[in-house]
PDB file of C-alpha atoms in Angstrom:
ATOM      1  CA  MET A1049      17.327  98.380  33.030  1.00 90.00           C
ATOM      2  CA  LYS A1050      18.960 101.318  30.886  1.00 93.00           C
ATOM      3  CA  ASN A1051      21.981 100.521  28.649  1.00 89.00           C
ATOM      4  CA  GLU A1052      24.259 102.814  30.653  1.00 92.00           C
ATOM      5  CA  GLU A1053      23.293 100.875  33.929  1.00 94.00           C
ATOM      6  CA  ARG A1054      23.888  97.598  31.809  1.00 94.00           C
ATOM      7  CA  LYS A1055      27.315  99.103  30.703  1.00 92.00           C
ATOM      8  CA  LYS A1056      28.308  99.932  34.265  1.00 95.00           C
ATOM      9  CA  LEU A1057      27.207  96.501  35.734  1.00 95.00           C
ATOM     10  CA  ILE A1058      29.238  94.797  32.894  1.00 95.00           C
ATOM     11  CA  GLU A1059      32.470  96.995  33.771  1.00 95.00           C
ATOM     12  CA  THR A1060      32.133  96.058  37.398  1.00 96.00           C
ATOM     13  CA  SER A1061      31.762  92.265  36.343  1.00 96.00           C
ATOM     14  CA  TRP A1062      35.097  92.447  34.386  1.00 96.00           C
ATOM     15  CA  ASP A1063      36.705  93.572  37.776  1.00 96.00           C
ATOM     16  CA  LEU A1064      35.207  90.609  39.508  1.00 96.00           C
ATOM     17  CA  HIS A1065      36.069  88.140  36.704  1.00 96.00           C
ATOM     18  CA  SER A1066      39.644  89.309  36.763  1.00 97.00           C
ATOM     19  CA  ALA A1067      39.787  88.686  40.521  1.00 97.00           C
ATOM     20  CA  ILE A1068      38.092  85.297  40.406  1.00 97.00           C
ATOM     21  CA  GLU A1069      40.001  84.085  37.383  1.00 96.00           C
ATOM     22  CA  SER A1070      43.366  85.139  38.955  1.00 97.00           C
ATOM     23  CA  SER A1071      42.298  82.933  42.002  1.00 97.00           C
ATOM     24  CA  TYR A1072      41.677  80.111  39.632  1.00 97.00           C
ATOM     25  CA  LEU A1073      44.910  80.233  37.888  1.00 96.00           C
ATOM     26  CA  ASN A1074      46.729  80.543  41.166  1.00 96.00           C
ATOM     27  CA  ASN A1075      44.935  77.409  42.396  1.00 96.00           C
ATOM     28  CA  PRO A1076      47.497  74.476  41.804  1.00 95.00           C
ATOM     29  CA  ALA A1077      44.724  71.639  42.234  1.00 96.00           C
ATOM     30  CA  THR A1078      44.127  69.292  39.644  1.00 95.00           C
ATOM     31  CA  GLN A1079      41.362  66.728  39.387  1.00 94.00           C
ATOM     32  CA  GLY A1080      41.587  64.124  42.131  1.00 91.00           C
ATOM     33  CA  ASP A1081      43.207  66.403  44.388  1.00 92.00           C
ATOM     34  CA  ASN A1082      41.736  67.347  47.763  1.00 90.00           C
ATOM     35  CA  GLY A1083      41.385  70.956  46.610  1.00 94.00           C
ATOM     36  CA  TRP A1084      39.792  69.973  43.226  1.00 95.00           C
ATOM     37  CA  LEU A1085      36.248  70.861  44.333  1.00 95.00           C
ATOM     38  CA  GLU A1086      37.516  74.263  45.618  1.00 96.00           C
ATOM     39  CA  LYS A1087      38.844  75.056  42.296  1.00 97.00           C
ATOM     40  CA  GLN A1088      35.772  73.897  40.659  1.00 97.00           C
ATOM     41  CA  ARG A1089      33.714  76.178  43.033  1.00 97.00           C
ATOM     42  CA  ILE A1090      36.037  79.141  41.720  1.00 97.00           C
ATOM     43  CA  LEU A1091      35.538  78.109  38.067  1.00 97.00           C
ATOM     44  CA  LEU A1092      31.848  78.025  38.662  1.00 98.00           C
ATOM     45  CA  ALA A1093      31.706  81.621  39.935  1.00 98.00           C
ATOM     46  CA  ASP A1094      33.883  82.566  36.774  1.00 97.00           C
ATOM     47  CA  MET A1095      31.047  80.851  34.597  1.00 98.00           C
ATOM     48  CA  ALA A1096      28.352  82.650  36.575  1.00 98.00           C
ATOM     49  CA  ILE A1097      30.102  86.089  35.710  1.00 97.00           C
ATOM     50  CA  HIS A1098      29.954  85.189  32.012  1.00 97.00           C
ATOM     51  CA  LEU A1099      26.399  84.356  32.393  1.00 98.00           C
ATOM     52  CA  LEU A1100      25.759  87.603  33.868  1.00 97.00           C
ATOM     53  CA  GLN A1101      27.239  89.488  31.282  1.00 97.00           C
ATOM     54  CA  THR A1102      25.517  87.671  28.540  1.00 97.00           C
ATOM     55  CA  ALA A1103      22.073  88.394  30.189  1.00 96.00           C
ATOM     56  CA  ILE A1104      22.643  92.049  30.700  1.00 95.00           C
ATOM     57  CA  LYS A1105      24.510  92.961  27.647  1.00 93.00           C
ATOM     58  CA  PRO A1106      22.702  95.653  25.643  1.00 91.00           C
ATOM     59  CA  GLY A1107      20.792  94.554  22.736  1.00 91.00           C
ATOM     60  CA  ASP A1108      19.274  91.175  22.267  1.00 95.00           C
ATOM     61  CA  ILE A1109      20.501  88.192  24.162  1.00 96.00           C
ATOM     62  CA  GLU A1110      23.022  86.103  22.143  1.00 97.00           C
ATOM     63  CA  LEU A1111      21.522  82.611  22.256  1.00 96.00           C
ATOM     64  CA  GLU A1112      24.578  80.865  21.570  1.00 96.00           C
ATOM     65  CA  LYS A1113      26.513  82.362  24.280  1.00 97.00           C
ATOM     66  CA  LEU A1114      23.567  81.671  26.722  1.00 97.00           C
ATOM     67  CA  LYS A1115      23.734  77.926  25.750  1.00 97.00           C
ATOM     68  CA  ASN A1116      27.373  77.808  26.014  1.00 97.00           C
ATOM     69  CA  ASN A1117      27.204  79.599  29.609  1.00 98.00           C
ATOM     70  CA  LEU A1118      24.536  77.342  30.876  1.00 97.00           C
ATOM     71  CA  HIS A1119      26.411  74.238  29.422  1.00 97.00           C
ATOM     72  CA  SER A1120      29.732  75.045  31.307  1.00 97.00           C
ATOM     73  CA  ILE A1121      27.428  75.896  34.518  1.00 98.00           C
ATOM     74  CA  LEU A1122      25.435  72.713  34.350  1.00 97.00           C
ATOM     75  CA  THR A1123      28.884  70.738  33.625  1.00 97.00           C
ATOM     76  CA  ILE A1124      30.743  71.977  36.475  1.00 97.00           C
ATOM     77  CA  SER A1125      27.660  71.822  38.886  1.00 97.00           C
ATOM     78  CA  ASP A1126      27.192  68.368  38.083  1.00 97.00           C
ATOM     79  CA  GLN A1127      30.109  67.443  40.519  1.00 94.00           C
ATOM     80  CA  PHE A1128      28.392  69.007  43.361  1.00 96.00           C
ATOM     81  CA  LEU A1129      24.852  67.551  42.646  1.00 96.00           C
ATOM     82  CA  PRO A1130      25.768  64.069  40.909  1.00 94.00           C
ATOM     83  CA  LYS A1131      22.145  62.748  41.367  1.00 96.00           C
ATOM     84  CA  ALA A1132      20.557  65.690  39.408  1.00 95.00           C
ATOM     85  CA  GLY A1133      22.056  64.743  36.082  1.00 93.00           C
ATOM     86  CA  LEU A1134      22.822  68.152  35.285  1.00 94.00           C
ATOM     87  CA  LYS A1135      25.571  66.997  32.672  1.00 92.00           C
ATOM     88  CA  LYS A1136      23.291  64.721  30.959  1.00 91.00           C
ATOM     89  CA  SER A1137      20.847  67.747  30.584  1.00 90.00           C
ATOM     90  CA  THR A1138      23.303  69.974  28.502  1.00 93.00           C
ATOM     91  CA  ASP A1139      22.704  67.480  25.533  1.00 88.00           C
ATOM     92  CA  GLN A1140      19.123  69.301  25.282  1.00 91.00           C
ATOM     93  CA  LEU A1141      20.650  72.736  25.035  1.00 91.00           C
ATOM     94  CA  TYR A1142      21.672  71.964  21.450  1.00 87.00           C
ATOM     95  CA  GLU A1143      18.765  70.227  19.907  1.00 83.00           C
TER      96      GLU A1143
END
């Protein structure tokens, strides 16, 4: 992928990020509420955008950012797939 294509996708991703983050911030749910998992879905989408940005940024991939992106995604996803042990697997990212 050419750097110009990467930059254009990243610009588009910031527009998506803004819309997703606004939706998250406007969701009043708190942990334990009926709407909590919906809010977590929005947060998961936000973290997926950050992963996209890390993955396609021109130059070498920043491994610490990649680890942080994956940690967030696995931690949030653990609520949806509790038997998969995703949160527990995040420890291995930093070894």
